[in-house]
């Protein structure tokens, strides 16, 4: 469990609920924040990188500084957006898919195309497994060699550790920082570990699922319920011998999606084919993404989705936090193993076990 | 919010964590529990009905009595099952589907067939909306006229009120009581309100989705993610003119299910057709359900699933409870509206809002 996810110790009663209570910034702290903020909104990659590192930190004081910086960037962004009629300036796209779907190659090709068209593209990764696997799976610069040398792109590997809640929070805050630094397209990629795909779907404007042209068991890597979250499905590697199976998969997903419940009243999920190798279909994929964005912006659904996401994100952080507070409570820790065992064996009902644990929690 | 879902007031420090602390049963209480228990395991429907009412009560003392009764029934069931080599004696089947799928007719026909074969069948309903709709949707005896007159069947309408957690708990406990009363088949039906279908899927051995032979928009009533929870899909009303569309739907779902992730290593979800009107396919549906049960029992997955469900149920009750404890906290209630508004507007980050609320919660 990440220390950031434990209930903070009561230091003082919070009356003014804002970052205003963090007023005792020392001279060096003020200078650091000023430097980071100015570098960041000036679009300097080094300042962006340093700011994201600050947001990722476990150090209590630095975490507070990160929140002050984030507040300033949010204020800057709101000002910019209000000049833009309240329309979000950046487009947040989540990308997911089973291993072997070719996520990195796809991002490399799409990213290069977008920077070539004058966009600034950042790539973030969510991979809660990276603490154990060494973080080699995603957002790996060595797998996006060209994009990582592109001055209009910024690639950030996955944070090194933390629970899903912690990683999610960090990524959400990194998105804000990237946008403050002028990146108008933010790509968030993930593998299907645990609930990470759902977490990513909950933080982006558009969720794209990449599927390789393979059938049956190979597709078992796709998380249950995630297909229904996709606004767009891209069948990858659609070149050479793989065109016929890619077409078949495209047809199958097209019919399957018809049976699934729609997420939006104005957008029907589409299934397209593309090849990162021949580039075929890549401009069309982007065209579909732009068409999604325009549709959702003009119906107001994109703005509404972002607002709902903010609330969901706040509540899921609270939930994770209060539950870990419960689990760490001495009386609960003492009673839990035996009660859990008795519940599993069917000796007592789960309802009674819950009552008894809650009683133990409330009584001290 | 149901009073049963608030954190219990600390009455005394719980040391011995069991129902043993409820020892001060008065004479009348002891006689009531004895009468209910003996009537229940003797298979009397009146005692079963009264016991379920006790489990549904909001009255604090009666709730405690209900837990004592439940403990005795659990002990009785464990004794019976241990004589049976630890195999569960009853088969729990969840039934769901969009409005118009013909759930009541299907349950009536299947229920009659099963009682005709010597089974004892109980029907429970989960409908968290019934507090507002008047509980007319489900488990309604008037919609299962024949089955409700059948002495081998017991139909219980949905509990009248409560949150999903409360209704789920009541239903889970009612399942145990039905099984104690000798009902070897427990059918749990639900409509797709909120998360009720997922709750039902989490409390049964087998989850069956009923789909009418209609296409497109009519199927939008099917909850996102729920198709993937189905162990069996039944296309209903497959008679007369509806046979061709029913076949088409069957084919579509069969291919769609292939694209979705499997839940079990030993069972592949099937899609069948049936008509409650002509009875065609009904015996075959039951044969599939029995085949599922045999497969899952011999692989040990059914037993493992039940154990996991007990743990999940305990934790979801705890989670709902501690979260409502948080939400009812005075400092949280005071700070929440403004913070939530600022988060929605993008003025502060959800992470900071969560931090501030948790700080307020912990500080008093």
XYZ file of C-alpha atoms in Angstrom:
728
model
C 0.000 0.000 0.000
C 1.311 3.374 -0.973
C 1.790 5.805 1.914
C -0.114 8.378 -0.121
C -3.200 6.239 0.283
C -3.350 6.177 4.029
C -5.599 8.580 5.848
C -3.486 11.621 6.701
C -2.696 12.083 10.345
C -4.729 14.910 11.881
C -2.245 17.766 11.993
C -4.669 20.591 12.519
C -8.346 21.230 12.029
C -8.861 22.349 8.449
C -11.136 25.340 8.324
C -10.329 27.038 5.050
C -10.537 24.167 2.616
C -7.995 25.118 -0.043
C -4.289 25.074 -0.642
C -4.187 28.484 1.037
C -3.225 26.707 4.246
C 0.083 25.863 2.600
C 1.329 29.406 3.092
C 4.544 28.818 4.867
C 6.484 28.386 1.635
C 10.173 29.055 2.234
C 12.161 31.215 -0.129
C 13.753 28.274 -1.975
C 10.338 26.571 -2.237
C 8.791 29.696 -3.733
C 11.625 29.979 -6.221
C 11.343 26.289 -7.174
C 7.614 26.589 -7.811
C 8.035 29.779 -9.814
C 10.749 28.209 -11.936
C 8.717 25.064 -12.565
C 5.516 26.953 -13.341
C 7.112 29.384 -15.726
C 9.138 26.678 -17.451
C 6.076 24.496 -17.730
C 3.702 27.014 -19.254
C 6.602 28.125 -21.432
C 6.514 24.588 -22.855
C 9.917 23.444 -21.604
C 10.126 19.671 -21.480
C 12.611 19.658 -18.593
C 10.212 21.666 -16.420
C 7.323 19.378 -17.374
C 9.406 16.313 -16.497
C 10.430 17.812 -13.166
C 6.836 18.792 -12.378
C 5.562 15.277 -13.050
C 8.308 13.911 -10.799
C 7.085 16.278 -8.076
C 3.530 14.975 -8.512
C 4.803 11.396 -8.255
C 6.759 11.932 -5.092
C 5.961 10.201 -1.807
C 7.663 12.933 0.224
C 4.962 14.710 2.322
C 6.255 18.258 1.932
C 6.977 17.838 -1.775
C 3.480 16.444 -2.218
C 2.127 19.684 -0.805
C 4.299 21.696 -3.145
C 3.023 19.574 -6.041
C -0.539 20.514 -5.080
C 0.307 24.224 -5.052
C 1.878 23.902 -8.504
C -1.106 21.927 -9.768
C -3.471 24.627 -8.494
C -1.579 27.273 -10.396
C -1.580 25.207 -13.585
C -5.315 24.531 -13.219
C -5.947 28.269 -12.807
C -3.861 28.970 -15.925
C -5.750 26.330 -17.901
C -9.147 27.633 -16.816
C -8.187 31.108 -17.934
C -7.084 29.763 -21.318
C -10.212 27.708 -21.743
C -12.527 30.529 -20.803
C -10.921 32.532 -23.626
C -11.730 29.528 -25.825
C -15.440 29.582 -24.905
C -14.998 26.931 -22.222
C -13.972 24.237 -24.713
C -11.243 21.890 -23.529
C -8.041 22.711 -25.399
C -6.510 19.254 -25.296
C -7.850 15.921 -26.463
C -7.280 12.998 -24.089
C -7.212 9.571 -25.708
C -6.846 6.278 -23.858
C -5.282 3.341 -25.680
C -5.489 -0.230 -24.555
C -5.274 -3.724 -25.932
C -3.913 -7.177 -25.196
C -0.186 -7.914 -25.405
C 0.764 -8.251 -29.046
C -1.773 -5.735 -30.279
C 1.045 -3.431 -31.312
C 0.269 -0.504 -29.043
C 3.755 1.018 -29.112
C 4.082 0.857 -32.900
C 0.635 2.352 -33.283
C 1.420 5.223 -30.945
C 4.741 5.821 -32.669
C 3.115 6.076 -36.109
C 0.085 8.103 -35.033
C 2.253 10.338 -32.845
C 4.674 11.099 -35.706
C 1.796 11.872 -38.030
C 0.293 14.272 -35.477
C 3.518 16.127 -34.704
C 4.002 16.396 -38.475
C 0.671 18.192 -38.592
C 1.744 20.685 -35.952
C 0.303 19.027 -32.871
C 2.159 18.613 -29.606
C 1.728 15.057 -28.365
C 2.399 13.595 -24.947
C 2.301 9.899 -24.106
C 1.620 8.736 -20.548
C 1.401 5.188 -19.269
C -0.670 3.502 -16.597
C 0.749 0.196 -15.506
C 0.145 -0.715 -11.877
C 2.199 -3.870 -12.403
C 5.338 -1.942 -13.216
C 6.432 -2.011 -9.586
C 6.908 -5.763 -9.948
C 7.764 -6.148 -13.633
C 10.262 -3.319 -13.601
C 8.113 -1.011 -15.687
C 9.410 -2.271 -18.990
C 6.067 -2.765 -20.642
C 4.755 0.668 -21.384
C 5.593 4.191 -22.279
C 8.974 2.768 -22.956
C 10.980 5.255 -24.940
C 13.113 2.537 -26.456
C 10.023 1.120 -28.127
C 9.098 4.477 -29.652
C 12.510 5.445 -30.927
C 11.429 8.049 -33.456
C 8.736 9.665 -31.377
C 11.046 9.933 -28.386
C 13.500 12.011 -30.471
C 10.696 14.263 -31.714
C 10.846 17.719 -30.078
C 7.045 18.066 -30.302
C 6.484 14.873 -28.368
C 6.912 14.052 -24.712
C 6.945 10.411 -23.592
C 6.662 9.624 -19.916
C 7.129 6.095 -18.639
C 4.840 4.659 -15.992
C 5.329 5.787 -12.392
C 7.530 3.275 -10.664
C 5.229 2.162 -7.887
C 1.931 2.483 -6.115
C -1.546 1.057 -5.946
C -3.869 1.535 -8.893
C -5.439 4.479 -7.069
C -2.040 6.080 -6.575
C -0.929 5.491 -10.141
C -4.265 6.782 -11.413
C -3.990 9.937 -9.392
C -0.467 10.562 -10.590
C -1.492 10.023 -14.203
C -4.516 12.278 -13.893
C -2.323 15.026 -12.481
C 0.332 14.423 -15.139
C -2.349 14.934 -17.810
C -3.116 18.366 -16.357
C 0.575 19.275 -16.339
C 1.053 18.129 -19.958
C -1.884 20.261 -21.031
C -0.494 23.221 -19.119
C 2.743 22.746 -21.051
C 0.841 23.126 -24.307
C 0.440 19.492 -25.358
C -2.875 19.477 -27.196
C -3.019 15.702 -27.573
C -2.483 13.453 -24.571
C -2.307 9.721 -25.224
C -2.654 7.469 -22.180
C -1.732 3.856 -22.776
C -2.222 0.832 -20.567
C -2.012 -2.939 -20.505
C -4.907 -4.971 -19.210
C -3.577 -5.479 -15.705
C -6.185 -5.521 -12.938
C -8.557 -2.623 -13.293
C -6.103 -0.327 -15.060
C -8.050 -0.273 -18.336
C -11.179 0.897 -16.553
C -9.141 3.511 -14.712
C -7.804 4.818 -18.035
C -11.273 4.760 -19.633
C -12.370 6.920 -16.702
C -9.722 9.581 -17.274
C -9.894 10.216 -21.021
C -12.227 11.821 -23.545
C -12.048 8.835 -25.875
C -11.179 5.227 -25.185
C -9.634 3.223 -28.031
C -9.173 -0.535 -27.952
C -6.483 -2.086 -30.156
C -7.084 -5.682 -31.225
C -4.631 -7.857 -33.178
C -5.957 -9.903 -36.093
C -5.960 -13.131 -34.094
C -8.843 -15.199 -32.866
C -10.072 -17.317 -30.019
C -7.727 -17.865 -27.144
C -5.402 -15.060 -28.107
C -8.243 -12.656 -27.483
C -8.820 -13.987 -23.996
C -6.354 -11.334 -22.864
C -9.089 -8.739 -23.334
C -10.548 -7.747 -20.012
C -14.149 -8.547 -19.278
C -16.394 -5.527 -19.789
C -13.739 -3.411 -21.490
C -15.025 -3.856 -25.049
C -18.155 -2.010 -24.002
C -16.098 0.945 -22.893
C -14.490 1.385 -26.318
C -15.470 4.392 -28.401
C -13.343 3.013 -31.222
C -11.867 -0.423 -31.922
C -8.798 -0.597 -34.153
C -7.865 -3.950 -35.667
C -4.110 -3.600 -35.949
C -1.508 -5.217 -38.233
C -3.925 -5.165 -41.137
C -1.346 -5.735 -43.860
C -0.182 -8.571 -46.155
C -1.405 -12.004 -45.115
C -3.147 -10.561 -42.107
C -5.666 -8.503 -44.092
C -8.217 -11.361 -44.390
C -8.190 -12.252 -40.666
C -8.236 -8.530 -39.822
C -11.341 -8.114 -41.974
C -12.978 -11.068 -40.234
C -12.196 -9.687 -36.786
C -13.502 -6.304 -37.909
C -16.804 -7.872 -38.987
C -17.103 -9.877 -35.772
C -16.503 -6.890 -33.534
C -18.838 -4.747 -35.603
C -21.690 -7.186 -34.963
C -20.708 -7.754 -31.358
C -20.696 -4.015 -30.644
C -24.256 -3.763 -31.939
C -25.356 -6.081 -29.137
C -23.674 -4.024 -26.465
C -25.121 -1.031 -24.800
C -24.165 2.357 -26.169
C -22.237 4.779 -24.003
C -23.154 7.926 -25.830
C -26.351 9.152 -27.383
C -24.514 10.866 -30.204
C -21.713 8.425 -31.043
C -21.813 4.804 -32.157
C -18.570 2.918 -31.590
C -16.792 2.025 -34.834
C -14.405 -0.763 -35.784
C -11.612 0.137 -38.221
C -8.480 -1.570 -39.564
C -4.998 -0.101 -39.713
C -1.391 -1.050 -40.252
C 1.427 0.694 -38.437
C 3.782 -0.989 -40.907
C 2.273 0.190 -44.232
C 0.556 3.215 -42.654
C -2.662 2.122 -44.325
C -5.692 3.239 -42.392
C -3.676 5.383 -39.956
C -4.920 8.765 -41.278
C -8.459 7.323 -41.317
C -8.142 6.241 -37.669
C -7.208 9.758 -36.735
C -10.048 11.152 -38.834
C -12.467 8.936 -36.879
C -10.977 10.190 -33.625
C -11.409 13.794 -34.713
C -14.937 13.107 -35.803
C -15.642 11.593 -32.379
C -14.195 14.641 -30.694
C -16.223 17.089 -32.785
C -19.437 15.132 -32.241
C -18.943 14.868 -28.503
C -17.916 18.512 -28.157
C -20.904 19.837 -30.055
C -23.354 17.655 -28.152
C -21.734 18.799 -24.907
C -21.141 15.173 -23.883
C -17.373 15.528 -23.778
C -17.555 18.390 -21.287
C -20.167 16.517 -19.211
C -18.041 13.377 -19.234
C -15.027 15.308 -17.956
C -17.037 16.775 -15.114
C -18.383 13.359 -14.154
C -14.855 11.924 -14.315
C -13.588 14.516 -11.851
C -16.249 13.525 -9.346
C -15.697 9.796 -9.864
C -11.946 10.250 -9.431
C -12.430 12.167 -6.167
C -14.774 9.530 -4.763
C -12.637 6.584 -5.788
C -9.632 8.125 -4.038
C -11.743 8.663 -0.931
C -13.094 5.130 -1.063
C -9.673 3.532 -1.415
C -8.467 5.692 1.412
C -11.205 5.112 3.976
C -11.171 1.387 3.238
C -7.462 1.177 3.899
C -8.043 3.199 7.068
C -10.537 0.504 8.086
C -8.207 -2.338 7.170
C -5.334 -0.843 9.139
C -7.416 -0.339 12.286
C -5.923 -2.469 15.113
C -9.260 -3.989 16.217
C -10.106 -4.873 12.613
C -6.675 -6.360 11.961
C -7.011 -8.496 15.043
C -10.508 -9.815 14.315
C -10.296 -10.059 10.533
C -8.339 -13.279 9.846
C -10.573 -15.476 12.000
C -13.796 -13.855 10.789
C -12.795 -14.060 7.148
C -11.984 -17.732 7.609
C -15.326 -18.424 9.264
C -17.171 -16.582 6.513
C -15.361 -18.537 3.810
C -16.194 -21.813 5.553
C -19.845 -20.818 5.805
C -19.809 -20.842 9.606
C -21.149 -17.308 9.872
C -22.915 -15.090 7.390
C -20.928 -12.334 5.643
C -23.478 -9.844 6.927
C -22.793 -10.773 10.541
C -19.035 -10.705 9.967
C -19.335 -7.239 8.441
C -21.451 -6.072 11.400
C -18.927 -7.379 13.909
C -15.956 -5.821 12.120
C -17.764 -2.504 11.823
C -18.637 -2.661 15.499
C -14.992 -3.296 16.359
C -13.963 -0.400 14.113
C -16.469 2.035 15.617
C -15.860 1.043 19.210
C -12.324 2.326 19.562
C -30.004 5.516 3.232
C -31.222 2.521 5.181
C -30.503 2.679 8.933
C -29.080 -0.851 8.654
C -26.269 0.600 6.615
C -24.984 3.096 9.080
C -22.035 2.283 11.234
C -23.420 0.832 14.482
C -23.034 3.044 17.512
C -20.288 1.821 19.827
C -22.219 0.055 22.574
C -19.415 -1.960 24.069
C -16.029 -3.230 23.021
C -16.507 -6.500 21.200
C -14.028 -9.055 22.444
C -15.571 -12.412 21.587
C -16.475 -11.906 17.956
C -19.544 -14.113 17.491
C -23.264 -14.045 18.139
C -22.480 -15.405 21.608
C -22.625 -11.843 22.874
C -26.363 -11.929 22.162
C -26.993 -14.063 25.227
C -29.584 -12.086 26.990
C -32.450 -13.670 25.060
C -35.690 -13.299 26.984
C -38.090 -16.223 27.417
C -40.434 -15.070 24.636
C -37.452 -14.417 22.342
C -36.109 -17.898 22.927
C -39.512 -19.426 22.236
C -39.910 -17.362 19.054
C -36.528 -18.437 17.721
C -37.166 -22.089 18.615
C -40.563 -22.020 16.887
C -39.158 -20.340 13.759
C -36.133 -22.637 13.558
C -38.114 -25.836 13.994
C -40.833 -24.738 11.617
C -38.241 -23.666 9.078
C -36.159 -26.829 9.000
C -39.456 -28.749 9.086
C -40.170 -27.087 5.763
C -43.147 -24.971 6.822
C -43.714 -22.089 4.469
C -45.219 -19.865 7.155
C -42.078 -20.202 9.287
C -39.876 -19.501 6.272
C -41.906 -16.398 5.441
C -41.740 -15.170 9.026
C -37.987 -15.821 9.172
C -37.341 -13.830 6.003
C -39.428 -10.991 7.427
C -37.205 -11.085 10.507
C -34.105 -10.848 8.316
C -35.626 -7.891 6.466
C -36.489 -5.919 9.575
C -34.943 -2.578 10.431
C -35.669 -3.012 14.156
C -32.285 -3.267 15.985
C -33.239 -5.999 18.459
C -35.067 -8.076 15.837
C -32.023 -7.752 13.603
C -29.978 -9.372 16.342
C -32.520 -12.171 16.694
C -32.412 -12.679 12.929
C -28.631 -13.150 13.168
C -29.029 -15.773 15.901
C -31.582 -17.633 13.775
C -29.336 -17.380 10.728
C -26.415 -18.802 12.709
C -28.497 -21.827 13.695
C -29.672 -22.398 10.143
C -26.087 -22.107 8.871
C -24.962 -24.675 11.452
C -27.788 -27.013 10.388
C -26.883 -26.599 6.712
C -23.193 -27.256 7.346
C -24.054 -30.460 9.180
C -26.259 -31.577 6.292
C -23.645 -30.704 3.704
C -20.856 -32.454 5.565
C -22.980 -35.641 5.408
C -23.188 -34.978 1.682
C -19.412 -34.866 1.283
C -19.315 -31.071 1.480
C -21.314 -30.625 -1.730
C -23.808 -27.744 -1.691
C -27.328 -29.172 -1.502
C -29.119 -26.371 -3.288
C -28.547 -24.850 -6.706
C -28.687 -21.050 -6.873
C -29.627 -19.590 -10.233
C -29.760 -15.882 -11.043
C -32.108 -14.727 -13.807
C -31.968 -11.379 -15.474
C -32.964 -9.681 -18.669
C -34.403 -6.465 -20.063
C -38.073 -5.577 -19.607
C -40.095 -7.623 -22.058
C -37.790 -10.630 -21.975
C -40.539 -12.678 -20.321
C -38.796 -13.417 -17.039
C -41.962 -14.153 -15.058
C -43.425 -16.521 -17.683
C -40.091 -18.293 -17.963
C -39.819 -18.761 -14.198
C -43.436 -19.933 -14.016
C -42.895 -22.609 -16.682
C -39.477 -23.767 -15.485
C -40.647 -23.700 -11.852
C -43.702 -25.857 -12.597
C -41.582 -28.340 -14.530
C -39.133 -28.596 -11.625
C -41.765 -29.039 -8.903
C -43.348 -31.680 -11.169
C -40.034 -33.513 -11.033
C -39.996 -33.463 -7.252
C -37.853 -30.363 -6.663
C -38.699 -27.673 -4.141
C -38.298 -24.277 -5.793
C -38.064 -20.848 -4.230
C -38.113 -17.566 -6.132
C -36.537 -14.437 -4.666
C -36.338 -10.987 -6.196
C -33.754 -8.243 -6.124
C -35.123 -4.891 -7.148
C -33.567 -1.884 -5.440
C -36.029 0.347 -7.271
C -39.037 -1.209 -5.620
C -39.028 1.435 -2.890
C -39.986 3.977 -5.533
C -41.952 1.879 -8.025
C -43.964 0.151 -5.351
C -42.282 -3.189 -5.815
C -44.599 -4.298 -8.571
C -41.983 -5.423 -11.023
C -40.603 -8.650 -9.685
C -41.301 -11.762 -7.717
C -44.872 -10.717 -8.134
C -47.125 -13.612 -7.284
C -49.875 -12.318 -9.499
C -47.612 -12.765 -12.497
C -46.840 -16.378 -11.587
C -50.343 -17.523 -10.811
C -49.794 -21.265 -11.126
C -46.441 -21.410 -9.405
C -47.699 -19.324 -6.499
C -50.411 -21.943 -5.812
C -47.874 -24.790 -5.972
C -47.158 -26.249 -2.530
C -43.577 -27.123 -3.566
C -42.828 -23.545 -4.524
C -42.223 -20.451 -2.452
C -42.317 -17.026 -4.082
C -41.027 -14.050 -2.173
C -41.473 -10.524 -3.508
C -38.671 -8.012 -3.305
C -37.929 -6.392 0.056
C -39.762 -3.116 0.193
C -36.888 -0.723 0.679
C -33.213 -0.211 1.180
C -30.027 0.513 -0.669
C -28.655 -2.075 -3.072
C -26.319 -3.249 -0.304
C -29.219 -3.679 2.088
C -31.398 -5.481 -0.444
C -28.472 -7.682 -1.433
C -27.772 -8.633 2.134
C -31.417 -9.467 2.779
C -31.579 -11.588 -0.370
C -28.376 -13.413 0.469
C -29.738 -14.233 3.901
C -33.120 -15.242 2.461
C -31.287 -17.717 0.179
C -29.761 -19.375 3.242
C -33.171 -19.576 4.946
C -34.829 -21.083 1.836
C -32.119 -23.701 1.660
C -32.566 -24.476 5.356
C -36.271 -24.988 4.648
C -35.391 -27.671 2.104
C -35.697 -25.727 -1.147
C -33.110 -27.335 -3.401
C -33.486 -24.819 -6.209
C -33.333 -21.105 -5.494
C -34.104 -18.748 -8.360
C -33.105 -15.124 -7.893
C -34.555 -12.731 -10.429
C -33.743 -9.090 -11.087
C -34.325 -6.259 -13.494
C -31.433 -4.235 -14.797
C -31.712 -1.391 -12.327
C -28.439 0.157 -11.189
C -25.962 -2.504 -10.225
C -28.568 -5.083 -9.186
C -27.693 -7.539 -11.969
C -24.064 -7.595 -10.883
C -25.153 -8.063 -7.292
C -27.272 -11.057 -8.315
C -24.476 -12.516 -10.452
C -22.318 -12.296 -7.327
C -24.725 -14.312 -5.162
C -25.606 -17.287 -7.362
C -23.964 -20.449 -8.717
C -25.148 -19.760 -12.249
C -26.158 -16.538 -13.930
C -28.692 -16.754 -16.770
C -29.517 -13.859 -19.079
C -32.893 -13.844 -20.843
C -33.043 -11.976 -24.144
C -36.167 -11.352 -26.212
C -36.021 -11.939 -29.990
C -35.758 -8.262 -30.769
C -32.885 -6.277 -32.131
C -31.132 -2.977 -31.980
C -32.554 -0.375 -29.685
C -34.737 -2.805 -27.771
C -31.602 -4.518 -26.575
C -30.156 -1.302 -25.244
C -31.851 -2.200 -21.971
C -29.136 -4.766 -21.373
C -26.649 -3.489 -18.854
C -23.106 -2.836 -19.937
C -20.793 -5.663 -18.929
C -23.573 -8.021 -17.910
C -23.460 -10.224 -21.022
C -19.992 -11.283 -19.996
C -21.277 -12.466 -16.629
C -23.773 -14.859 -18.225
C -23.147 -18.598 -17.949
C -26.158 -19.185 -20.187
C -28.126 -16.923 -22.514
C -31.728 -17.894 -23.262
C -33.438 -16.307 -26.265
C -37.056 -16.272 -25.127
C -40.389 -16.272 -27.029
C -38.952 -18.533 -29.703
C -42.269 -19.606 -31.199
C -44.376 -18.851 -34.304
C -43.247 -15.812 -36.250
C -40.545 -15.082 -33.725
C -38.537 -18.250 -34.456
C -36.518 -16.645 -37.301
C -35.516 -13.507 -35.327
C -34.838 -15.718 -32.283
C -32.469 -17.845 -34.386
C -30.736 -14.742 -35.651
C -30.291 -13.362 -32.131
C -29.020 -16.771 -31.021
C -26.389 -16.754 -33.790
C -25.374 -13.167 -33.016
C -24.931 -13.818 -29.318
C -23.096 -17.061 -29.982
C -20.475 -15.194 -32.014
C -20.397 -12.250 -29.637
C -19.771 -14.511 -26.646
C -16.752 -15.996 -28.414
C -15.154 -12.562 -28.388
C -15.692 -12.082 -24.675
C -13.484 -13.352 -21.966
C -14.458 -16.645 -20.336
C -15.348 -16.749 -16.672
C -14.709 -20.430 -16.078
C -11.996 -22.774 -17.222
C -14.417 -25.688 -17.493
C -17.576 -24.088 -18.896
C -18.201 -22.162 -22.094
C -21.313 -19.971 -22.031
C -24.066 -21.279 -24.309
C -26.902 -19.538 -26.126
C -30.196 -21.468 -26.393
C -33.750 -20.706 -27.530
C -36.948 -21.473 -25.653
C -40.638 -20.658 -25.591
C -42.579 -20.388 -22.358
C -45.733 -20.493 -24.490
C -45.156 -23.752 -26.424
C -42.732 -25.157 -23.831
C -40.299 -25.868 -26.659
C -36.720 -25.781 -25.462
C -37.664 -25.488 -21.779
C -36.528 -29.022 -20.776
C -33.350 -28.429 -22.797
C -32.666 -25.173 -20.946
C -32.885 -27.022 -17.663
C -30.662 -29.822 -19.015
C -28.026 -27.174 -19.850
C -28.333 -25.759 -16.363
C -27.869 -29.187 -14.810
C -24.905 -29.852 -17.053
C -23.371 -26.553 -15.919
C -23.925 -27.498 -12.296
C -22.355 -30.950 -12.709
C -19.366 -29.553 -14.573
C -18.746 -26.811 -12.036
C -19.218 -29.131 -9.074
C -16.822 -31.754 -10.351
C -14.163 -29.173 -11.239
C -14.614 -27.672 -7.757
C -15.251 -24.250 -9.300
C -18.764 -23.969 -7.898
C -17.549 -24.451 -4.341
C -14.666 -22.021 -4.901
C -17.008 -19.456 -6.403
C -19.279 -19.664 -3.363
C -16.373 -19.103 -1.016
C -15.185 -16.123 -3.017
C -18.728 -14.727 -3.058
C -18.922 -14.838 0.731
C -15.761 -12.779 1.015
C -16.859 -10.309 -1.663
C -20.230 -9.892 0.025
C -18.608 -9.193 3.392
C -16.271 -6.592 1.914
C -18.922 -4.859 -0.128
C -21.081 -4.461 2.990
C -18.102 -3.049 4.841
C -17.264 -0.710 1.996
C -20.784 0.648 1.695
C -20.859 1.096 5.428
C -17.579 2.904 5.968
C -18.272 5.143 2.991
C -21.629 6.187 4.421
C -19.872 6.734 7.760
C -17.542 9.096 5.903
C -20.359 10.845 4.063
C -22.327 11.402 7.272
C -19.357 12.887 9.123
C -20.194 16.518 10.073
C -16.895 17.983 8.823
C -17.267 16.110 5.524
C -20.880 17.170 5.093
C -19.912 20.755 5.669
C -16.981 20.825 3.252
C -18.332 18.500 0.573
C -20.764 20.643 -1.468
C -18.284 23.440 -2.116
C -15.395 21.079 -2.805
C -17.432 18.905 -5.137
C -18.521 21.986 -7.026
C -14.950 23.254 -7.334
C -13.783 19.836 -8.535
C -16.527 19.675 -11.163
C -15.629 23.156 -12.391
C -11.964 22.169 -12.637
C -10.888 24.753 -10.062
C -9.114 22.164 -7.912
C -7.891 18.684 -8.650
C -9.957 15.719 -7.434
C -6.856 14.456 -5.644
C -6.553 17.637 -3.593
C -10.286 17.613 -2.837
C -10.016 14.008 -1.647
C -7.000 14.911 0.519
C -8.822 17.824 2.105
C -11.976 15.823 2.816
C -9.959 12.964 4.293
C -8.041 15.443 6.427
C -11.325 16.907 7.680
C -12.629 13.399 8.388
C -9.525 12.326 10.295
C -9.147 15.529 12.270
C -12.252 15.235 14.450
